[in-house]
Amino acid sequence: MLCPFCGIENDKVIETRAADDGRSIRRRRECLSCGKRYTTYEKVEMPPVQITKRDGTKQPFNRDKIRSGLIKAFNKRDITEDQMERIVSDVEYMVYNKMYQDSKSGAGYEIYSDDIGKFIMQSIKKVDEVAYIRFVSVSRSFENIDQFLQELNELKRERDGQ
Ligand SMILES: [Zn+2]
């Protein structure tokens, strides 16, 4: 790895450990030329996935789009950059896991934009109920207030474990 300080490629790894619950590897490195230390991360490169939209057209799965949806839902809520990144990577893993499970059946797989919406909802719900309701109200167009209240009640029941 090229040293970011002196620009010479002559380093050794002084520590390696799993980060992000095993989704990445963090390495502490020391430059043998200038003696400075720096950190690198190694993670799986996800192959591109096509998402089928409601009108049947396809578009590539895009982390940035998920992130911007989250930024809206979590506006003025208490969330760190790490938690946000964690939700995006949760969603990404759910997408790849669904592809894997579906393809095991031999019938191939298809990921719909509705699946992505569901995965995002599941991940947000674990972190922040208010952000969850915001996200749901934008992505699922409620026809009336009763539908909205029903969603709230379900959320409450789940939380209270009834
Ligand atoms: Zn150096």
Coordinates of N, CA and C and ligand atoms in Angstrom, one line a residue:
M1 N 0.9 -1.2 0.0 CA 0.0 0.0 0.0 C 0.9 1.3 0.0
L2 N 0.6 2.2 -0.9 CA 1.3 3.4 -1.0 C 1.1 4.2 0.3
C3 N 2.2 4.7 0.9 CA 2.0 5.5 2.2 C 1.4 6.8 1.8
P4 N 0.3 7.2 2.5 CA -0.3 8.5 2.2 C 0.5 9.7 2.6
F5 N 1.5 9.5 3.5 CA 2.3 10.6 4.0 C 3.5 10.8 3.1
C6 N 4.4 9.8 2.9 CA 5.6 10.0 2.1 C 5.5 9.5 0.7
G7 N 4.4 8.7 0.4 CA 4.2 8.2 -1.0 C 5.1 7.0 -1.4
I8 N 5.8 6.4 -0.4 CA 6.6 5.3 -0.8 C 5.8 4.0 -0.4
E9 N 6.0 3.0 -1.3 CA 5.3 1.7 -1.0 C 6.2 0.7 -0.3
N10 N 6.2 0.8 1.0 CA 7.0 0.0 1.8 C 6.5 -0.1 3.2
D11 N 5.4 -0.9 3.4 CA 4.7 -0.9 4.7 C 4.6 -2.3 5.2
K12 N 4.3 -2.4 6.5 CA 4.0 -3.7 7.1 C 2.7 -3.6 7.9
V13 N 2.0 -4.7 7.9 CA 0.7 -4.7 8.7 C 1.0 -5.0 10.1
I14 N 0.6 -4.1 11.0 CA 0.9 -4.4 12.4 C -0.3 -4.9 13.2
E15 N -1.5 -4.8 12.6 CA -2.7 -5.4 13.3 C -3.8 -5.6 12.3
T16 N -4.5 -6.8 12.4 CA -5.6 -7.1 11.5 C -6.8 -7.5 12.3
R17 N -7.9 -6.9 12.1 CA -9.1 -7.4 12.8 C -10.4 -7.2 12.1
A18 N -11.4 -8.0 12.4 CA -12.7 -7.9 11.8 C -13.4 -6.6 12.2
A19 N -14.0 -5.9 11.4 CA -14.8 -4.8 11.7 C -16.2 -4.9 11.1
D20 N -17.1 -4.1 11.6 CA -18.5 -4.0 11.1 C -19.1 -5.4 11.1
D21 N -19.0 -6.1 12.2 CA -19.5 -7.5 12.4 C -19.0 -8.5 11.3
G22 N -17.8 -8.4 11.0 CA -17.2 -9.3 10.0 C -17.4 -8.9 8.5
R23 N -18.1 -7.8 8.3 CA -18.3 -7.4 6.9 C -17.1 -6.6 6.3
S24 N -16.2 -6.3 7.2 CA -14.9 -5.7 6.6 C -13.7 -6.1 7.5
I25 N -12.6 -6.0 7.0 CA -11.3 -6.3 7.7 C -10.6 -4.9 7.8
R26 N -10.2 -4.7 9.0 CA -9.4 -3.4 9.3 C -8.0 -3.8 9.5
R27 N -7.1 -3.1 8.8 CA -5.7 -3.3 9.0 C -4.9 -2.1 9.4
R28 N -4.2 -2.2 10.4 CA -3.3 -1.1 10.9 C -2.0 -1.3 10.2
R29 N -1.5 -0.3 9.5 CA -0.2 -0.5 8.8 C 0.8 0.6 9.2
E30 N 2.1 0.2 9.1 CA 3.1 1.1 9.4 C 4.1 1.3 8.2
C31 N 4.3 2.5 7.9 CA 5.2 2.8 6.7 C 6.7 2.6 7.3
L32 N 7.4 1.7 6.6 CA 8.8 1.4 7.0 C 9.8 2.5 6.6
S33 N 9.3 3.4 5.7 CA 10.1 4.5 5.2 C 10.1 5.7 6.2
C34 N 8.8 6.1 6.5 CA 8.7 7.3 7.3 C 8.2 7.1 8.7
G35 N 7.8 5.8 9.0 CA 7.4 5.5 10.3 C 5.9 5.8 10.7
K36 N 5.2 6.5 9.8 CA 3.8 6.9 10.1 C 2.9 5.6 10.0
R37 N 1.8 5.7 10.7 CA 0.8 4.6 10.7 C -0.5 5.1 10.1
Y38 N -1.2 4.1 9.4 CA -2.5 4.4 8.8 C -3.3 3.2 8.7
T39 N -4.6 3.3 8.4 CA -5.5 2.2 8.5 C -6.1 2.0 7.1
T40 N -6.3 0.7 6.8 CA -7.0 0.4 5.5 C -8.1 -0.6 5.9
Y41 N -9.1 -0.6 5.0 CA -10.3 -1.5 5.2 C -10.4 -2.3 3.9
E42 N -10.8 -3.6 4.1 CA -11.0 -4.5 3.0 C -12.4 -5.0 3.1
K43 N -13.1 -4.9 2.0 CA -14.5 -5.4 2.0 C -14.9 -6.1 0.7
V44 N -15.9 -6.9 0.8 CA -16.3 -7.6 -0.4 C -16.8 -6.7 -1.5
E45 N -16.4 -6.9 -2.7 CA -16.9 -6.1 -3.8 C -18.2 -6.7 -4.3
M46 N -19.3 -6.1 -4.1 CA -20.6 -6.7 -4.5 C -20.7 -6.6 -6.0
P47 N -21.1 -7.7 -6.6 CA -21.3 -7.6 -8.1 C -22.6 -6.8 -8.4
P48 N -22.7 -6.2 -9.5 CA -23.8 -5.3 -9.8 C -25.1 -6.1 -9.9
V49 N -26.2 -5.5 -9.4 CA -27.5 -6.2 -9.4 C -28.5 -5.3 -10.1
Q50 N -29.4 -5.8 -10.9 CA -30.4 -5.1 -11.5 C -31.7 -5.2 -10.6
I51 N -32.4 -4.0 -10.4 CA -33.6 -4.0 -9.7 C -34.8 -3.8 -10.7
T52 N -35.8 -4.6 -10.5 CA -37.0 -4.4 -11.4 C -38.0 -3.4 -10.8
K53 N -38.3 -2.4 -11.5 CA -39.2 -1.4 -11.0 C -40.7 -1.9 -11.2
R54 N -41.6 -1.1 -10.6 CA -43.0 -1.5 -10.8 C -43.5 -1.6 -12.2
D55 N -42.9 -0.6 -13.1 CA -43.4 -0.6 -14.5 C -42.6 -1.6 -15.3
G56 N -41.8 -2.5 -14.7 CA -41.1 -3.5 -15.4 C -39.7 -3.2 -15.9
T57 N -39.4 -1.9 -15.9 CA -38.0 -1.5 -16.3 C -37.0 -1.8 -15.2
K58 N -35.8 -2.0 -15.6 CA -34.7 -2.3 -14.6 C -33.7 -1.2 -14.4
Q59 N -33.2 -1.1 -13.2 CA -32.1 -0.2 -13.0 C -31.2 -0.8 -12.0
P60 N -29.9 -0.4 -12.0 CA -28.9 -0.9 -11.1 C -29.2 -0.6 -9.7
F61 N -28.9 -1.5 -8.8 CA -29.0 -1.3 -7.3 C -28.0 -0.2 -7.0
N62 N -28.5 0.8 -6.3 CA -27.6 2.0 -6.0 C -27.6 2.4 -4.5
R63 N -26.5 2.2 -3.9 CA -26.4 2.5 -2.4 C -26.7 4.0 -2.2
D64 N -26.3 4.9 -3.1 CA -26.5 6.3 -2.8 C -27.9 6.7 -2.8
K65 N -28.7 6.0 -3.6 CA -30.2 6.3 -3.6 C -30.8 5.9 -2.2
I66 N -30.3 4.7 -1.7 CA -30.8 4.3 -0.4 C -30.4 5.3 0.7
R67 N -29.2 5.7 0.6 CA -28.7 6.7 1.5 C -29.5 8.0 1.5
S68 N -29.8 8.5 0.3 CA -30.6 9.7 0.3 C -32.0 9.6 0.8
G69 N -32.6 8.4 0.6 CA -33.9 8.1 1.3 C -33.8 8.1 2.8
L70 N -32.7 7.6 3.3 CA -32.5 7.5 4.7 C -32.2 8.9 5.3
I71 N -31.5 9.7 4.6 CA -31.2 11.1 5.1 C -32.5 11.9 5.2
K72 N -33.5 11.7 4.3 CA -34.8 12.3 4.5 C -35.5 11.7 5.7
A73 N -35.6 10.4 5.8 CA -36.3 9.8 6.9 C -35.7 10.2 8.3
F74 N -34.4 10.3 8.3 CA -33.8 10.6 9.6 C -33.5 12.1 9.8
N75 N -34.1 12.9 9.0 CA -33.9 14.4 9.1 C -34.2 14.8 10.6
K76 N -33.2 15.4 11.2 CA -33.2 15.9 12.6 C -33.4 14.9 13.6
R77 N -33.3 13.6 13.2 CA -33.3 12.5 14.2 C -31.9 12.2 14.7
D78 N -31.8 11.5 15.8 CA -30.4 11.2 16.3 C -29.8 10.0 15.7
I79 N -29.0 10.2 14.7 CA -28.3 9.0 14.0 C -26.9 9.4 13.6
T80 N -26.0 8.4 13.8 CA -24.6 8.7 13.4 C -24.4 8.3 12.0
E81 N -23.3 8.8 11.4 CA -22.9 8.4 10.0 C -22.7 6.8 10.0
D82 N -22.1 6.3 11.0 CA -21.9 4.8 11.1 C -23.2 4.0 11.1
Q83 N -24.2 4.5 11.8 CA -25.5 3.8 11.9 C -26.2 3.8 10.5
M84 N -26.0 5.0 9.9 CA -26.6 5.2 8.5 C -26.0 4.2 7.5
E85 N -24.7 4.2 7.6 CA -23.9 3.3 6.7 C -24.2 1.8 7.0
R86 N -24.5 1.5 8.3 CA -24.8 0.2 8.7 C -26.2 -0.2 8.1
I87 N -27.1 0.7 8.0 CA -28.5 0.4 7.5 C -28.3 0.1 6.0
V88 N -27.5 0.9 5.3 CA -27.3 0.7 3.8 C -26.7 -0.7 3.6
S89 N -25.7 -1.0 4.4 CA -25.0 -2.3 4.2 C -26.0 -3.5 4.6
D90 N -26.8 -3.3 5.6 CA -27.8 -4.3 5.9 C -28.7 -4.6 4.7
V91 N -29.2 -3.5 4.1 CA -30.1 -3.6 2.9 C -29.3 -4.3 1.8
E92 N -28.1 -4.0 1.6 CA -27.3 -4.6 0.6 C -27.2 -6.1 0.8
Y93 N -26.9 -6.5 2.1 CA -26.8 -7.9 2.4 C -28.1 -8.6 2.2
M94 N -29.2 -8.0 2.5 CA -30.5 -8.6 2.4 C -30.8 -8.9 0.9
V95 N -30.4 -7.9 0.0 CA -30.6 -8.1 -1.4 C -29.8 -9.3 -1.9
Y96 N -28.5 -9.4 -1.5 CA -27.7 -10.5 -2.0 C -28.2 -11.8 -1.4
N97 N -28.7 -11.8 -0.2 CA -29.1 -13.0 0.4 C -30.4 -13.5 -0.3
K98 N -31.3 -12.6 -0.6 CA -32.5 -13.0 -1.4 C -32.1 -13.6 -2.7
M99 N -31.2 -12.9 -3.4 CA -30.7 -13.5 -4.7 C -30.2 -14.9 -4.5
Y100 N -29.4 -15.1 -3.5 CA -28.8 -16.4 -3.2 C -29.9 -17.5 -2.9
Q101 N -30.8 -17.1 -2.0 CA -31.9 -18.0 -1.6 C -32.8 -18.3 -2.8
D102 N -33.1 -17.3 -3.6 CA -34.0 -17.5 -4.8 C -33.3 -18.4 -5.9
S103 N -32.0 -18.2 -6.1 CA -31.3 -18.9 -7.1 C -31.1 -20.4 -6.7
K104 N -31.1 -20.6 -5.4 CA -30.9 -22.0 -4.9 C -32.1 -22.9 -5.4
S105 N -33.3 -22.2 -5.6 CA -34.5 -23.0 -6.0 C -34.4 -23.3 -7.5
G106 N -33.4 -22.8 -8.2 CA -33.2 -23.1 -9.6 C -34.0 -22.3 -10.5
A107 N -34.9 -21.5 -10.0 CA -35.8 -20.7 -10.9 C -35.2 -19.3 -11.2
G108 N -34.0 -19.1 -10.8 CA -33.4 -17.7 -11.0 C -33.9 -16.8 -10.0
Y109 N -33.7 -15.5 -10.2 CA -34.1 -14.6 -9.1 C -34.5 -13.3 -9.8
E110 N -35.3 -12.5 -9.1 CA -35.6 -11.2 -9.5 C -35.8 -10.3 -8.3
I111 N -35.1 -9.2 -8.2 CA -35.2 -8.3 -7.1 C -36.1 -7.1 -7.5
Y112 N -37.2 -6.9 -6.8 CA -38.1 -5.8 -7.2 C -37.8 -4.6 -6.3
S113 N -38.2 -3.4 -6.8 CA -38.0 -2.2 -6.0 C -38.8 -2.3 -4.7
D114 N -40.0 -3.0 -4.7 CA -40.7 -3.2 -3.5 C -40.0 -4.0 -2.5
D115 N -39.2 -5.0 -2.9 CA -38.3 -5.7 -2.0 C -37.4 -4.8 -1.3
I116 N -36.7 -3.9 -2.1 CA -35.8 -3.0 -1.5 C -36.5 -2.1 -0.4
G117 N -37.7 -1.6 -0.8 CA -38.4 -0.8 0.2 C -38.7 -1.6 1.5
K118 N -39.0 -2.9 1.4 CA -39.3 -3.7 2.5 C -38.0 -3.9 3.4
F119 N -36.9 -4.1 2.7 CA -35.6 -4.3 3.4 C -35.2 -3.0 4.2
I120 N -35.5 -1.9 3.5 CA -35.1 -0.6 4.2 C -36.0 -0.4 5.4
M121 N -37.3 -0.7 5.2 CA -38.2 -0.5 6.4 C -37.8 -1.4 7.5
Q122 N -37.5 -2.7 7.2 CA -37.0 -3.6 8.3 C -35.8 -3.0 9.1
S123 N -34.9 -2.5 8.3 CA -33.7 -2.0 8.9 C -33.9 -0.7 9.7
I124 N -34.7 0.2 9.2 CA -35.0 1.4 9.9 C -35.7 1.2 11.2
K125 N -36.7 0.2 11.1 CA -37.5 -0.1 12.2 C -36.7 -0.4 13.5
K126 N -35.6 -1.1 13.3 CA -34.8 -1.5 14.4 C -34.1 -0.3 15.1
V127 N -33.9 0.8 14.3 CA -33.1 1.9 14.8 C -34.0 3.0 15.3
D128 N -35.1 3.4 14.6 CA -35.8 4.6 15.0 C -37.2 4.5 14.5
E129 N -38.2 4.4 15.4 CA -39.6 4.3 15.0 C -40.1 5.5 14.2
V130 N -39.7 6.7 14.6 CA -40.2 7.9 14.0 C -39.7 7.9 12.5
A131 N -38.4 7.6 12.3 CA -37.9 7.6 11.0 C -38.6 6.5 10.1
Y132 N -38.9 5.4 10.8 CA -39.6 4.3 10.1 C -40.9 4.8 9.6
I133 N -41.7 5.5 10.5 CA -43.0 5.9 10.0 C -42.9 7.0 8.9
R134 N -41.9 7.8 9.0 CA -41.7 8.8 7.9 C -41.4 8.1 6.6
F135 N -40.5 7.1 6.7 CA -40.1 6.4 5.5 C -41.3 5.6 4.9
V136 N -42.1 5.0 5.8 CA -43.3 4.2 5.3 C -44.3 5.2 4.7
S137 N -44.5 6.3 5.3 CA -45.5 7.2 4.7 C -45.1 7.8 3.4
V138 N -43.8 7.9 3.1 CA -43.4 8.4 1.8 C -43.5 7.2 0.7
S139 N -43.0 6.1 1.1 CA -42.8 5.0 0.1 C -44.1 4.3 -0.1
R140 N -45.0 4.2 0.9 CA -46.2 3.5 0.7 C -47.3 4.6 0.7
S141 N -47.9 4.9 -0.4 CA -48.9 6.0 -0.4 C -50.2 5.6 0.3
F142 N -50.4 6.0 1.5 CA -51.6 5.7 2.2 C -52.8 6.4 1.6
E143 N -53.9 5.6 1.5 CA -55.0 6.2 0.8 C -55.8 7.1 1.8
N144 N -55.8 6.7 3.1 CA -56.5 7.5 4.0 C -55.8 7.4 5.4
I145 N -56.3 8.1 6.3 CA -55.7 8.1 7.7 C -55.9 6.8 8.4
D146 N -56.9 6.1 8.1 CA -57.1 4.8 8.7 C -56.0 3.8 8.4
Q147 N -55.6 3.8 7.2 CA -54.5 2.9 6.8 C -53.2 3.3 7.5
F148 N -53.0 4.6 7.7 CA -51.8 5.1 8.4 C -51.9 4.7 9.8
L149 N -53.1 4.9 10.4 CA -53.2 4.5 11.9 C -53.0 3.0 12.1
Q150 N -53.5 2.2 11.1 CA -53.3 0.8 11.2 C -51.8 0.4 11.2
E151 N -51.0 1.1 10.4 CA -49.6 0.9 10.4 C -49.0 1.2 11.7
L152 N -49.4 2.4 12.3 CA -48.9 2.8 13.6 C -49.2 1.8 14.6
N153 N -50.5 1.3 14.6 CA -50.9 0.3 15.6 C -50.1 -1.0 15.5
E154 N -49.9 -1.4 14.3 CA -49.1 -2.6 14.1 C -47.7 -2.4 14.7
L155 N -47.1 -1.3 14.4 CA -45.8 -1.0 14.9 C -45.8 -1.0 16.5
K156 N -46.8 -0.4 17.0 CA -46.9 -0.4 18.5 C -47.1 -1.8 19.1
R157 N -47.9 -2.6 18.5 CA -48.1 -3.9 18.9 C -46.8 -4.7 18.9
E158 N -46.1 -4.6 17.8 CA -44.8 -5.3 17.7 C -43.9 -4.9 18.8
R159 N -43.8 -3.6 19.0 CA -42.9 -3.0 20.0 C -43.2 -3.5 21.4
D160 N -44.5 -3.5 21.7 CA -44.9 -4.0 23.0 C -45.0 -5.5 23.1
G161 N -44.6 -6.1 22.0 CA -44.5 -7.6 22.0 C -45.9 -8.3 22.2
Q162 N -46.9 -7.7 21.7 CA -48.3 -8.4 21.8 C -48.6 -9.2 20.6
Ligands
ZN1 ZN 5.6 6.8 4.6

